[in-house]
Tab-separated table of C-alpha atoms and ligand atoms in Angstrom:
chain	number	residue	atom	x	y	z
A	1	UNK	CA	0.000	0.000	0.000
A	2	UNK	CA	2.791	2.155	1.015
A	3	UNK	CA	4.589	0.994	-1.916
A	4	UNK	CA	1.643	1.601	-4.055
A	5	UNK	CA	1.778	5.473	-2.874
A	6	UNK	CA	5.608	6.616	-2.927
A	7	UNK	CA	5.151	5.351	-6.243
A	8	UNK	CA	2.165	6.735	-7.482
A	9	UNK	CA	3.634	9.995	-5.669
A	10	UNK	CA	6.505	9.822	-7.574
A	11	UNK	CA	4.958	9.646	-10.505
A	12	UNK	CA	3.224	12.656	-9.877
A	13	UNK	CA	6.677	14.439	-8.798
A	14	UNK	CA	8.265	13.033	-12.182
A	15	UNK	CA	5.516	14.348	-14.056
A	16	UNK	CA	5.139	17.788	-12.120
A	17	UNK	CA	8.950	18.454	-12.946
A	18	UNK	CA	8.486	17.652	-16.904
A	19	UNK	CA	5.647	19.950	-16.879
A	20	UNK	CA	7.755	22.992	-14.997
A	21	UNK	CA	10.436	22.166	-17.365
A	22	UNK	CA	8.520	21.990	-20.557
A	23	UNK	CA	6.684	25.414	-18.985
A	24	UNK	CA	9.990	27.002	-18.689
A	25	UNK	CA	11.294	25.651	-22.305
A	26	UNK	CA	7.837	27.501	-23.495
A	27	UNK	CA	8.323	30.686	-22.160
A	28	UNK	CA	11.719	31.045	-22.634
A	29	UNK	CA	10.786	30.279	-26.109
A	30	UNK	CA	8.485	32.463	-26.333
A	31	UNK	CA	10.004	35.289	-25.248
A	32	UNK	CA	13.302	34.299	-27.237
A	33	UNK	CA	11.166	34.068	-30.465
A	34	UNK	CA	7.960	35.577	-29.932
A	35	UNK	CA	5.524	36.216	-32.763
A	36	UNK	CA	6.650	39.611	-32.300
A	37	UNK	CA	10.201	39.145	-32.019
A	38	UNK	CA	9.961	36.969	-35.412
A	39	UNK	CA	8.199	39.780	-37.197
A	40	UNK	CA	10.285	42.846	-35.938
A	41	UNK	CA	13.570	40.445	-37.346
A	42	UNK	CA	11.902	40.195	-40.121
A	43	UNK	CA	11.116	43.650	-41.135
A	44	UNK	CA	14.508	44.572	-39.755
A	45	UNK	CA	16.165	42.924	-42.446
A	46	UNK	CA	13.704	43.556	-45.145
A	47	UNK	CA	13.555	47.475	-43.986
A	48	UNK	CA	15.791	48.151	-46.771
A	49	UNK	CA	13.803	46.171	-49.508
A	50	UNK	CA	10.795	47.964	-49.499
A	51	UNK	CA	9.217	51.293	-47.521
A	52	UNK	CA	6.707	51.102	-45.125
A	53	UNK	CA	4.148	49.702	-46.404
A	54	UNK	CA	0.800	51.374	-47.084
A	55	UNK	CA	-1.465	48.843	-46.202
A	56	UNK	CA	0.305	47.341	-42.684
A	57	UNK	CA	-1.453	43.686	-43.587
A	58	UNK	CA	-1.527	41.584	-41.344
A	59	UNK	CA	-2.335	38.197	-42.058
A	60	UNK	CA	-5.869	37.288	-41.062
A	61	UNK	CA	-6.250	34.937	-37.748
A	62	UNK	CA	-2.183	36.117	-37.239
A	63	UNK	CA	-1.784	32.221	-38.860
A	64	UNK	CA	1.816	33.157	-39.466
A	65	UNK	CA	2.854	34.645	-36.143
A	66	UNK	CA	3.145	37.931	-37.742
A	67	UNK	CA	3.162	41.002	-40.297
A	68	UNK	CA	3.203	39.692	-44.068
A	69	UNK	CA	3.232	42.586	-46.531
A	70	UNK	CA	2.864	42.276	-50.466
A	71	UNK	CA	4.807	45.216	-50.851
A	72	UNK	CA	7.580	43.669	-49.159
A	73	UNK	CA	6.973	40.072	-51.468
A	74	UNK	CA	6.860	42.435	-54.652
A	75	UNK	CA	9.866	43.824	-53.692
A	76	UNK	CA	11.677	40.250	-52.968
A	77	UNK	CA	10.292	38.788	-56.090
A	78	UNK	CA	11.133	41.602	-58.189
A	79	UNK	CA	15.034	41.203	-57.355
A	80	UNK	CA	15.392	43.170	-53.948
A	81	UNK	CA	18.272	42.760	-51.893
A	82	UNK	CA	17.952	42.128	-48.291
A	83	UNK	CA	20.699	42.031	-45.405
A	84	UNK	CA	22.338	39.013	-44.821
A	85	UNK	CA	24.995	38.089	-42.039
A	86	UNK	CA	27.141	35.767	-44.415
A	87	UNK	CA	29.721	35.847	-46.039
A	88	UNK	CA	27.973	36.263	-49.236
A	89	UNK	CA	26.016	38.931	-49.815
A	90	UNK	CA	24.283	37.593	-53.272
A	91	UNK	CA	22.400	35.174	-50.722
A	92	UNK	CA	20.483	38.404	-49.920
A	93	UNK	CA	18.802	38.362	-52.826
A	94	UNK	CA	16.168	35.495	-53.046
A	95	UNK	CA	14.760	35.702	-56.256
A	96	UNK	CA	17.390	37.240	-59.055
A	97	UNK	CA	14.717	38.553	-61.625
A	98	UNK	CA	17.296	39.439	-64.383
A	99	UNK	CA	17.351	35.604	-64.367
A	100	UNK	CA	13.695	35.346	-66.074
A	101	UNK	CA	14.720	37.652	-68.849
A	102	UNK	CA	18.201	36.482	-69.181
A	103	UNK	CA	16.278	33.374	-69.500
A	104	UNK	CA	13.546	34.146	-71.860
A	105	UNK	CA	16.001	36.175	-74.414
A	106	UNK	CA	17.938	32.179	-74.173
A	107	UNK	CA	15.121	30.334	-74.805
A	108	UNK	CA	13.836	32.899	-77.096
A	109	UNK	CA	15.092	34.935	-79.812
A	110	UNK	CA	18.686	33.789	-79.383
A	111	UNK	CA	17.537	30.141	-80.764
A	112	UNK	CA	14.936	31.723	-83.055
A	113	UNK	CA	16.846	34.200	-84.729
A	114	UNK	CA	20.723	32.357	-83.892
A	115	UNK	CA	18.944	29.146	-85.851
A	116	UNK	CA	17.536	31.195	-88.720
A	117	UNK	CA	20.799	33.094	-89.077
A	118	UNK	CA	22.691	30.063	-89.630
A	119	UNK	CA	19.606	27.920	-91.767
A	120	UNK	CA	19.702	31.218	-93.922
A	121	UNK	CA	23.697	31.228	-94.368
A	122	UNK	CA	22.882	27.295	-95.664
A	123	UNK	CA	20.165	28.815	-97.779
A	124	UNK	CA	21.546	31.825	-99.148
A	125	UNK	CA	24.938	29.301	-100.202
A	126	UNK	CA	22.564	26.299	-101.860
A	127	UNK	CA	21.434	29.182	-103.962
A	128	UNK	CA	24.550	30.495	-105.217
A	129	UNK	CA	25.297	26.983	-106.136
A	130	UNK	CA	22.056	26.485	-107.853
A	131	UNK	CA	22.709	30.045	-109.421
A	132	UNK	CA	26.183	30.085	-110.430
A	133	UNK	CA	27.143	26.354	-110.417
A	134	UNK	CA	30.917	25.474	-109.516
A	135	UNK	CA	33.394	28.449	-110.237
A	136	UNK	CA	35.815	26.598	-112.328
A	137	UNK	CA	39.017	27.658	-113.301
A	138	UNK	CA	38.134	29.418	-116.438
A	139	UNK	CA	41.423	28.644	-118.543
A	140	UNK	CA	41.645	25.327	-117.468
A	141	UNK	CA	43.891	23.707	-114.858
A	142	UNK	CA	47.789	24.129	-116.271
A	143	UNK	CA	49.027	21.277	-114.435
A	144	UNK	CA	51.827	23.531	-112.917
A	145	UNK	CA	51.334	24.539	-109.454
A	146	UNK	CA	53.017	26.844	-106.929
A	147	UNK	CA	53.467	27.115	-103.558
A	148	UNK	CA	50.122	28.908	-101.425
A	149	UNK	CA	50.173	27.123	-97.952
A	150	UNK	CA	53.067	26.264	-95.946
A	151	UNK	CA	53.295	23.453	-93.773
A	152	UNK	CA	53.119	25.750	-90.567
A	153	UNK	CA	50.007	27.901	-92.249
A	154	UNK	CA	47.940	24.587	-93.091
A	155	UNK	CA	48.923	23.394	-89.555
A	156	UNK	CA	47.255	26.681	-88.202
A	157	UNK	CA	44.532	26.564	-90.933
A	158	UNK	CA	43.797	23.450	-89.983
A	159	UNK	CA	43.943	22.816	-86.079
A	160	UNK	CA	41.404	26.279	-85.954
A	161	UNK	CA	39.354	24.439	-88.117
A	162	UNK	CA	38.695	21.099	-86.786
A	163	UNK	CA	38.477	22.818	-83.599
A	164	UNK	CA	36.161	25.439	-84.335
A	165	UNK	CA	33.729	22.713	-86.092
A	166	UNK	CA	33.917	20.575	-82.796
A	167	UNK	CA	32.960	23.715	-80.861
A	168	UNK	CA	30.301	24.756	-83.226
A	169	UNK	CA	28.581	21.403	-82.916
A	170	UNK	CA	29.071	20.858	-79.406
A	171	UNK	CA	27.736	24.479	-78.919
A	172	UNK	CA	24.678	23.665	-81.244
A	173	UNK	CA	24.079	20.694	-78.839
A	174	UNK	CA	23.978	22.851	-75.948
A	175	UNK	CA	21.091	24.741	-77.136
A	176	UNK	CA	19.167	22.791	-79.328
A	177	UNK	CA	20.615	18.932	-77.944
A	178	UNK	CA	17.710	18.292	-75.827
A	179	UNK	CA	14.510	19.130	-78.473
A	180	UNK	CA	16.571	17.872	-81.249
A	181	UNK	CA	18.516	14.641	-79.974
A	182	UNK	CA	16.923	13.252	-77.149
A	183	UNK	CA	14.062	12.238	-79.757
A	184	UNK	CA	16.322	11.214	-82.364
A	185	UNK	CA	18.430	9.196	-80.233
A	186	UNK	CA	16.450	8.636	-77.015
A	187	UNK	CA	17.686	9.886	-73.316
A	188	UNK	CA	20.635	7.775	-72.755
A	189	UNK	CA	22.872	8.635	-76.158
A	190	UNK	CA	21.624	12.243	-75.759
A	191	UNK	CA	23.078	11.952	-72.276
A	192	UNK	CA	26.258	10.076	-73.673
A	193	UNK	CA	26.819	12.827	-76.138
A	194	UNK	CA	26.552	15.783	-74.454
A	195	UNK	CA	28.815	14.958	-71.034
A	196	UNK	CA	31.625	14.407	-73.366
A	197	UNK	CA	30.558	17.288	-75.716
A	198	UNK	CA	30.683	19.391	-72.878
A	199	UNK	CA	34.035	18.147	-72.338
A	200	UNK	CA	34.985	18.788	-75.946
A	201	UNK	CA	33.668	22.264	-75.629
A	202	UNK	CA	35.645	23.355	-72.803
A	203	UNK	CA	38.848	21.971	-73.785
A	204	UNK	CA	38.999	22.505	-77.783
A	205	UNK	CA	38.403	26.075	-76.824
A	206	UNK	CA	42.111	26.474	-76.008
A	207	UNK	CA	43.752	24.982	-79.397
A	208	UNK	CA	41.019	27.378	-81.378
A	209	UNK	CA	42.475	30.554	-79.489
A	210	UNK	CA	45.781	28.814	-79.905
A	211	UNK	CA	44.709	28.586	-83.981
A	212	UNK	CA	43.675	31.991	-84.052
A	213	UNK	CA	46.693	33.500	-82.680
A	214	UNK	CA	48.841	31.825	-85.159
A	215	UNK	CA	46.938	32.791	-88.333
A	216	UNK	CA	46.787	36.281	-86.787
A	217	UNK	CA	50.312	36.157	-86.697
A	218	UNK	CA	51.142	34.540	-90.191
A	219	UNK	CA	48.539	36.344	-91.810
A	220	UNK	CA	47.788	40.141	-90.807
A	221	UNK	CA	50.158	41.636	-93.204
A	222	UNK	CA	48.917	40.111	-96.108
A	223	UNK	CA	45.267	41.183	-94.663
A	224	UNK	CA	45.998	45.185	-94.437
A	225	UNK	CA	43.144	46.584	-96.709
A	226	UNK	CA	44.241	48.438	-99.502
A	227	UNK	CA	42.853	50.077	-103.335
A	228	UNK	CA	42.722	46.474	-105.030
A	229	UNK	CA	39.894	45.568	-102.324
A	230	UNK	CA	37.125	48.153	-103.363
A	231	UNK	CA	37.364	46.912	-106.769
A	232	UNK	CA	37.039	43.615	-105.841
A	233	UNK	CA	34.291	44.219	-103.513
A	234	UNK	CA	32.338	47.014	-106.357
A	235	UNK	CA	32.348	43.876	-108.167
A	236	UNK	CA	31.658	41.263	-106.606
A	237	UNK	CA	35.198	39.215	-106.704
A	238	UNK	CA	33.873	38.738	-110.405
A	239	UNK	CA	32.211	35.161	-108.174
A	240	UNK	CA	28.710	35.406	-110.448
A	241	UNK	CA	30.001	36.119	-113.750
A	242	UNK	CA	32.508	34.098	-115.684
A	243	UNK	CA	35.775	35.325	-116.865
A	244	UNK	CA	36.143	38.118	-114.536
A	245	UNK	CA	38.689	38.298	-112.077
A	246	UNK	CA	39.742	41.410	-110.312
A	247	UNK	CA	43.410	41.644	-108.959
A	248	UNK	CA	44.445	40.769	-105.606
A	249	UNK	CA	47.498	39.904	-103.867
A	250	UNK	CA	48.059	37.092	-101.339
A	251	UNK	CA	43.988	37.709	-100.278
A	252	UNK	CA	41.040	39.091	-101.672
A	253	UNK	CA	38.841	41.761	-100.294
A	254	UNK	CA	36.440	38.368	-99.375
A	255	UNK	CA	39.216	36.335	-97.988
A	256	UNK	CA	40.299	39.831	-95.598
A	257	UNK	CA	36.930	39.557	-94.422
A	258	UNK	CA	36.914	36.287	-93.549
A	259	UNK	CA	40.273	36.626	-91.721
A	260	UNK	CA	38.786	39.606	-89.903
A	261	UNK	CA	35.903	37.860	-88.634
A	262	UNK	CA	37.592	34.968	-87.580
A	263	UNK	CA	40.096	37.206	-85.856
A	264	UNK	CA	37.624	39.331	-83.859
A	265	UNK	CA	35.025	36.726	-83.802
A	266	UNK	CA	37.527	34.078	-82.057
A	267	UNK	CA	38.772	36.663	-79.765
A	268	UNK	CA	35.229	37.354	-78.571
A	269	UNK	CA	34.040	34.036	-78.923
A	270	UNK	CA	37.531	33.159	-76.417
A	271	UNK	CA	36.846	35.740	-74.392
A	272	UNK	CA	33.317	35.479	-73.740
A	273	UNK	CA	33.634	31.825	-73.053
A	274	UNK	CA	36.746	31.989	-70.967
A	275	UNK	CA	34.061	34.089	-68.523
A	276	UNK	CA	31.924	31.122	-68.811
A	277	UNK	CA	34.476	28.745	-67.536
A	278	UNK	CA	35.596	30.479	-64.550
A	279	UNK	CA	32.243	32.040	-63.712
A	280	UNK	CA	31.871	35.111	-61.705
A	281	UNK	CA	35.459	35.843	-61.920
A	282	UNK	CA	35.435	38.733	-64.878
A	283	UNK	CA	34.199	42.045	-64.945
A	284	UNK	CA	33.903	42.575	-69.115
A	285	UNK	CA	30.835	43.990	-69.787
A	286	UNK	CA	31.119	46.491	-67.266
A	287	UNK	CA	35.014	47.521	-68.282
A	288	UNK	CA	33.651	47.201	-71.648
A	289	UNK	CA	30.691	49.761	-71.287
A	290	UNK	CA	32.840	52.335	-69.634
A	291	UNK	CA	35.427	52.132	-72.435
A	292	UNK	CA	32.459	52.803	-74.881
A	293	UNK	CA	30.645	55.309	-72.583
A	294	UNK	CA	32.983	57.699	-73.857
A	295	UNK	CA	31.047	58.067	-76.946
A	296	UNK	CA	28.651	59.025	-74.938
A	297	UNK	CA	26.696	55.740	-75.090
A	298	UNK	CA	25.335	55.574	-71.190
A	299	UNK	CA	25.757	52.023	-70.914
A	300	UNK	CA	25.175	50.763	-67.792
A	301	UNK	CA	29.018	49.886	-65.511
A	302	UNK	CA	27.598	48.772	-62.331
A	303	UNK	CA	26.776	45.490	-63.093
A	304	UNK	CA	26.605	42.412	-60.778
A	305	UNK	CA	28.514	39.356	-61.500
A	306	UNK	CA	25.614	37.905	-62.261
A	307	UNK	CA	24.689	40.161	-64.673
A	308	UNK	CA	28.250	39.716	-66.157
A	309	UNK	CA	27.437	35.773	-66.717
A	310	UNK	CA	24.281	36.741	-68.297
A	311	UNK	CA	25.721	38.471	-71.199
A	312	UNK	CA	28.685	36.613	-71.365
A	313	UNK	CA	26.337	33.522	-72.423
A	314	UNK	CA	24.056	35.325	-75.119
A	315	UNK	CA	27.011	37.450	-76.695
A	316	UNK	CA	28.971	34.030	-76.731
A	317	UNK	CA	25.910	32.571	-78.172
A	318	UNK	CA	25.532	35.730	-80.846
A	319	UNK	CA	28.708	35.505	-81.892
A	320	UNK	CA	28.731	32.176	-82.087
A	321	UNK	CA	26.040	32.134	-84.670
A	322	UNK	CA	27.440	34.718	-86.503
A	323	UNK	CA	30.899	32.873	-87.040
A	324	UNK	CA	29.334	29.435	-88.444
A	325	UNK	CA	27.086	31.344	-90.626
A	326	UNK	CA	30.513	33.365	-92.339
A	327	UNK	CA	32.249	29.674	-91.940
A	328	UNK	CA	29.305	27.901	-94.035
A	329	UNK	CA	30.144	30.211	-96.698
A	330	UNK	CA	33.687	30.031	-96.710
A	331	UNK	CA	33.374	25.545	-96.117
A	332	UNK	CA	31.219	25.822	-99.479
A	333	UNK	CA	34.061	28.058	-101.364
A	334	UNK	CA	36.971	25.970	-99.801
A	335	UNK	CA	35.597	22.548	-101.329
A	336	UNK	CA	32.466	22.576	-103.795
A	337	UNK	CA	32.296	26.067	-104.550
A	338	UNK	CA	35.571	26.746	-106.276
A	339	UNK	CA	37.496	24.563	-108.039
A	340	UNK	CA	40.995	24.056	-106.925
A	341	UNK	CA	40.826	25.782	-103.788
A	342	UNK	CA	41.298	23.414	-101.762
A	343	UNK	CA	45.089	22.172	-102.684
A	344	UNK	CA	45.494	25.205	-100.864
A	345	UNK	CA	45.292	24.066	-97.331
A	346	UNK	CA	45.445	20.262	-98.325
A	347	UNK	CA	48.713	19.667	-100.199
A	348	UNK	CA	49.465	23.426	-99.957
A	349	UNK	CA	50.200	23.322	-103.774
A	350	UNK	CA	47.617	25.353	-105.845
A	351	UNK	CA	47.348	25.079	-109.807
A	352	UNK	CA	49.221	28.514	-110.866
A	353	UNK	CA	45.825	28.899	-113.236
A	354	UNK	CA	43.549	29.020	-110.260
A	355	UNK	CA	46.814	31.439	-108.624
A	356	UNK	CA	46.659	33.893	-112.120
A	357	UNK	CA	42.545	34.258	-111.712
A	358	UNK	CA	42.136	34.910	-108.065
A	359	UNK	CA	45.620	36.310	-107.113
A	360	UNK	CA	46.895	37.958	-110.225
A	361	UNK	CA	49.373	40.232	-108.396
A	362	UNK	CA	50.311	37.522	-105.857
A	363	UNK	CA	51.657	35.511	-108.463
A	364	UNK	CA	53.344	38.412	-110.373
A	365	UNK	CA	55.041	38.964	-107.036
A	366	UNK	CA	56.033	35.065	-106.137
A	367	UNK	CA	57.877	33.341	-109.294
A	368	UNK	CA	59.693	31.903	-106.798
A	369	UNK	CA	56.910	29.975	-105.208
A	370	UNK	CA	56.600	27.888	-108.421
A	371	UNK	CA	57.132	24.453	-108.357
A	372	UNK	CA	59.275	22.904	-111.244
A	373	UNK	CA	56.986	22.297	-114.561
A	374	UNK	CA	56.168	18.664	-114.743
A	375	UNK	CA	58.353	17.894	-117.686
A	376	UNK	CA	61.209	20.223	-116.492
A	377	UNK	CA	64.530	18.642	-115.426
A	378	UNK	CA	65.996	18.967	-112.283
A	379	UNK	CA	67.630	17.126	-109.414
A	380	UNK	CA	64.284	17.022	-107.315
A	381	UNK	CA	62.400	15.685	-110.134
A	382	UNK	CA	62.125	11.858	-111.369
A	383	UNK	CA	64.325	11.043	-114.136
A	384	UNK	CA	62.642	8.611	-116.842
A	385	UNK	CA	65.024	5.231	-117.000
A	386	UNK	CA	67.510	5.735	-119.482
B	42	LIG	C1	36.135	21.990	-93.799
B	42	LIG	C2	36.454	23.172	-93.370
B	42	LIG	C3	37.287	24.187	-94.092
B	42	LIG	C4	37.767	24.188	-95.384
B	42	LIG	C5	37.588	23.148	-96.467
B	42	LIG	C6	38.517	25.402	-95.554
B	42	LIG	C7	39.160	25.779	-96.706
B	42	LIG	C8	39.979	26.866	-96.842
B	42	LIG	C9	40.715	27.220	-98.021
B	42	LIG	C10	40.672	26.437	-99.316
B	42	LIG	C11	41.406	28.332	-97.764
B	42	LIG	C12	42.416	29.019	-98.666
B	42	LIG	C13	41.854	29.880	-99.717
B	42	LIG	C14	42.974	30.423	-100.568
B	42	LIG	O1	43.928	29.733	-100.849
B	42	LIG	O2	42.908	31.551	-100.993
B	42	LIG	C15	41.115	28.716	-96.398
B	42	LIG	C16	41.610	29.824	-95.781
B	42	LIG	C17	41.207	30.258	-94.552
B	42	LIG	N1	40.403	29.568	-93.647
B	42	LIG	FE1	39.482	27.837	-94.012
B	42	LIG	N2	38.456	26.100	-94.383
B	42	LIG	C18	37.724	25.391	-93.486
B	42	LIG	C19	37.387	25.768	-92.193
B	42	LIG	C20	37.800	26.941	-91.624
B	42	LIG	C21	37.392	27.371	-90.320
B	42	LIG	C22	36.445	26.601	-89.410
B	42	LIG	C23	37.998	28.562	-90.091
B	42	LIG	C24	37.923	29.446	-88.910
B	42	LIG	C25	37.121	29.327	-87.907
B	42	LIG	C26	38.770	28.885	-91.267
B	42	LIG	C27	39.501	30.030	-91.416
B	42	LIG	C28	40.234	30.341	-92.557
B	42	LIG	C29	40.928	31.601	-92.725
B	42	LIG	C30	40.965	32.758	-91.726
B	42	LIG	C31	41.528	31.547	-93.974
B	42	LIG	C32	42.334	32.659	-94.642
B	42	LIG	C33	41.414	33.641	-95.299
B	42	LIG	C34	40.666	33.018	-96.442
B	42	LIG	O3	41.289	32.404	-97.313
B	42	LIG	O4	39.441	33.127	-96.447
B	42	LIG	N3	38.639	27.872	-92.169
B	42	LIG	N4	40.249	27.797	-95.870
């Protein structure tokens, strides 16, 4: 009986205690993070986001412990930054609203209009084919041929090339992989292809800058505009009517383009993506903008890192498009379009006709470039058994 008391007193001691200290743990709670101490936190660090506001709501029936206030949620959704004790202070800002336009102008017009620029480029070439046909070498090959390319040029030519193709298709993947390929090729090769493209894309970047640097430097003297290329541009480079052929020297007014685009375009292009790969490290845009505010311009030079990412992806994109539309045109030229061009950058060994018609004064100025006739003696040449 006795027994049957201590322990039913005990009991109620046990259970008097947990109450007291569950009372305590309440209030102290309570007082530590009272509906009112939430809501004055709350506002303290949103002060800054958005002024009082007008209305005061309070949520009806208090269901959230305290104040909510749509002018403050406006503010937060519409890119406000609030105070934050970390380290870093982009955390401060919970929703980054440049990111919905940033993406709509990716998902957008950039793969509308990047697309149609480069389907047009395909278009505009299949009807200069259709229109002009191959542009053969009007007096024939002459079966003697002259040094164009050296090994070191076609090297450069060539490891640009293959690398910008890579990068182009890799890039292409990027944007249009997952409507395109995943229904060709179903989830799993889609997913194959485009870790390793990735791969590809980051790392083929370096040999195309690499590529670009060494035609700049084999190449920019010969690439110096001068009279000869308004001639050849007033008509045309003589490419839609047979027989003409304007003068040039080592390139054409068409070829100096090319040069130029692939010489400001791959700097771009390598700049814009080196931003890319070491995100939120680069401050171009905005040094950019202040370089051009000078005319005047009022471009905007307090831009966030973020906002520096943002156009570093759609100019890389824009320029992007731009370069494989020019590089469409000048594939077609370089193989179908134009007879002989390609010995050019493949043996590096052009037929001196082809040399006369498209680089008249080049070949004035380069008899010695000229590679022994076929029937001339000589101690590199085969000698017939006697
Ligand atoms: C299959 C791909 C390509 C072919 C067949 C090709 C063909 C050619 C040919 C035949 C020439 C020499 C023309 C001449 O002797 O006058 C040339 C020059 C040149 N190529 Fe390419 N090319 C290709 C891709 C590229 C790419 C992707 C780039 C750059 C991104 C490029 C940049 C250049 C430049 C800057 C020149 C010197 C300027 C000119 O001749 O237009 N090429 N290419």
């Amino acid at each position: 009986m006795v027994d049957l008391k201590q322990r039913a007193l005990g009991r109620f001691f046990e259970g008097g205690v947990a109450m007291l200290v569950a009372a305590l743990l309440v209030l102290g709670l309570a007082t530590a993070v009272s509906p009112e101490a939430l809501a004055q936190g709350a506002q303290d660090s949103l002060r800054e986001v958005a002024p009082e506001s007008p209305t005061g709501g309070t949520v009806p029936g208090q269901s959230l412990g305290f104040n909510s206030d749509s002018e403050i949620w406006r503010a937060v959704r519409e890119g406000a930054f609030g105070a934050v004790s970390g380290p870093n202070k982009a955390s401060g800002n919970l929703i980054q609203s440049e990111g919905d336009n940033w993406r709509a102008i990716r998902n957008g017009p950039l793969l509308v209009y990047g697309g149609s620029l480069v389907l047009g480029f395909i278009g505009l070439t299949a009807l200069f084919f259709l229109f002009r046909g191959r542009i053969r070498i009007d007096a024939g090959p002459s079966g003697r041929t002259m040094l164009r390319f050296n090994g070191i040029e076609r090297f450069a030519h060539w490891m640009t090339a293959v690398s910008f193709i890579i990068l182009a298709l890799t890039g292409l993947n990027l944007l249009y992989g997952k409507e395109v390929l995943i229904p060709l090729l179903g989830k799993e090769a889609f997913a194959t292809i485009s870790g390793w493209g990735k791969i590809a894309h980051n790392y083929l970047a370096f040999p195309f800058m690499f590529g670009v640097v060494m035609m700049f430097v084999l190449w920019v003297a010969h690439n110096i505009p001068n009279r000869h290329d308004i001639k050849w541009l007033l008509i045309g480079g003589g490419l839609f009517v047979k027989n003409v052929h304007p003068p040039a020297r080592k390139f054409n007014a068409g070829q100096k383009l090319i040069f130029w685009s692939v010489i400001l375009g791959g700097l771009s292009l390598g700049l814009s993506g080196w931003a890319l790969l070491f995100p939120f490290t680069t401050t171009f845009f905005a040094d950019t903008f202040a370089v051009l505010n000078v005319f005047g311009l009022g471009l905007p030079t307090d831009l966030t890192l973020m906002h520096e990412m943002q156009l570093n992806q759609l100019w890389h994109g824009i320029v992007g498009f731009i370069m494989m539309g020019v590089i469409v045109g000048h594939i077609y030229i370089g193989t179908l379009g134009m007879e002989g061009a390609f010995a050019a950058v493949g043996s590096g060994h052009v037929d001196v006709n082809w040399a006369r018609e498209h680089h008249s004064l080049w070949v004035e100025e380069h008899e010695d470039f000229m590679d022994p006739a076929p029937d001339a003696e000589g101690p590199g040449r085969a000698q017939p058994a006697e």
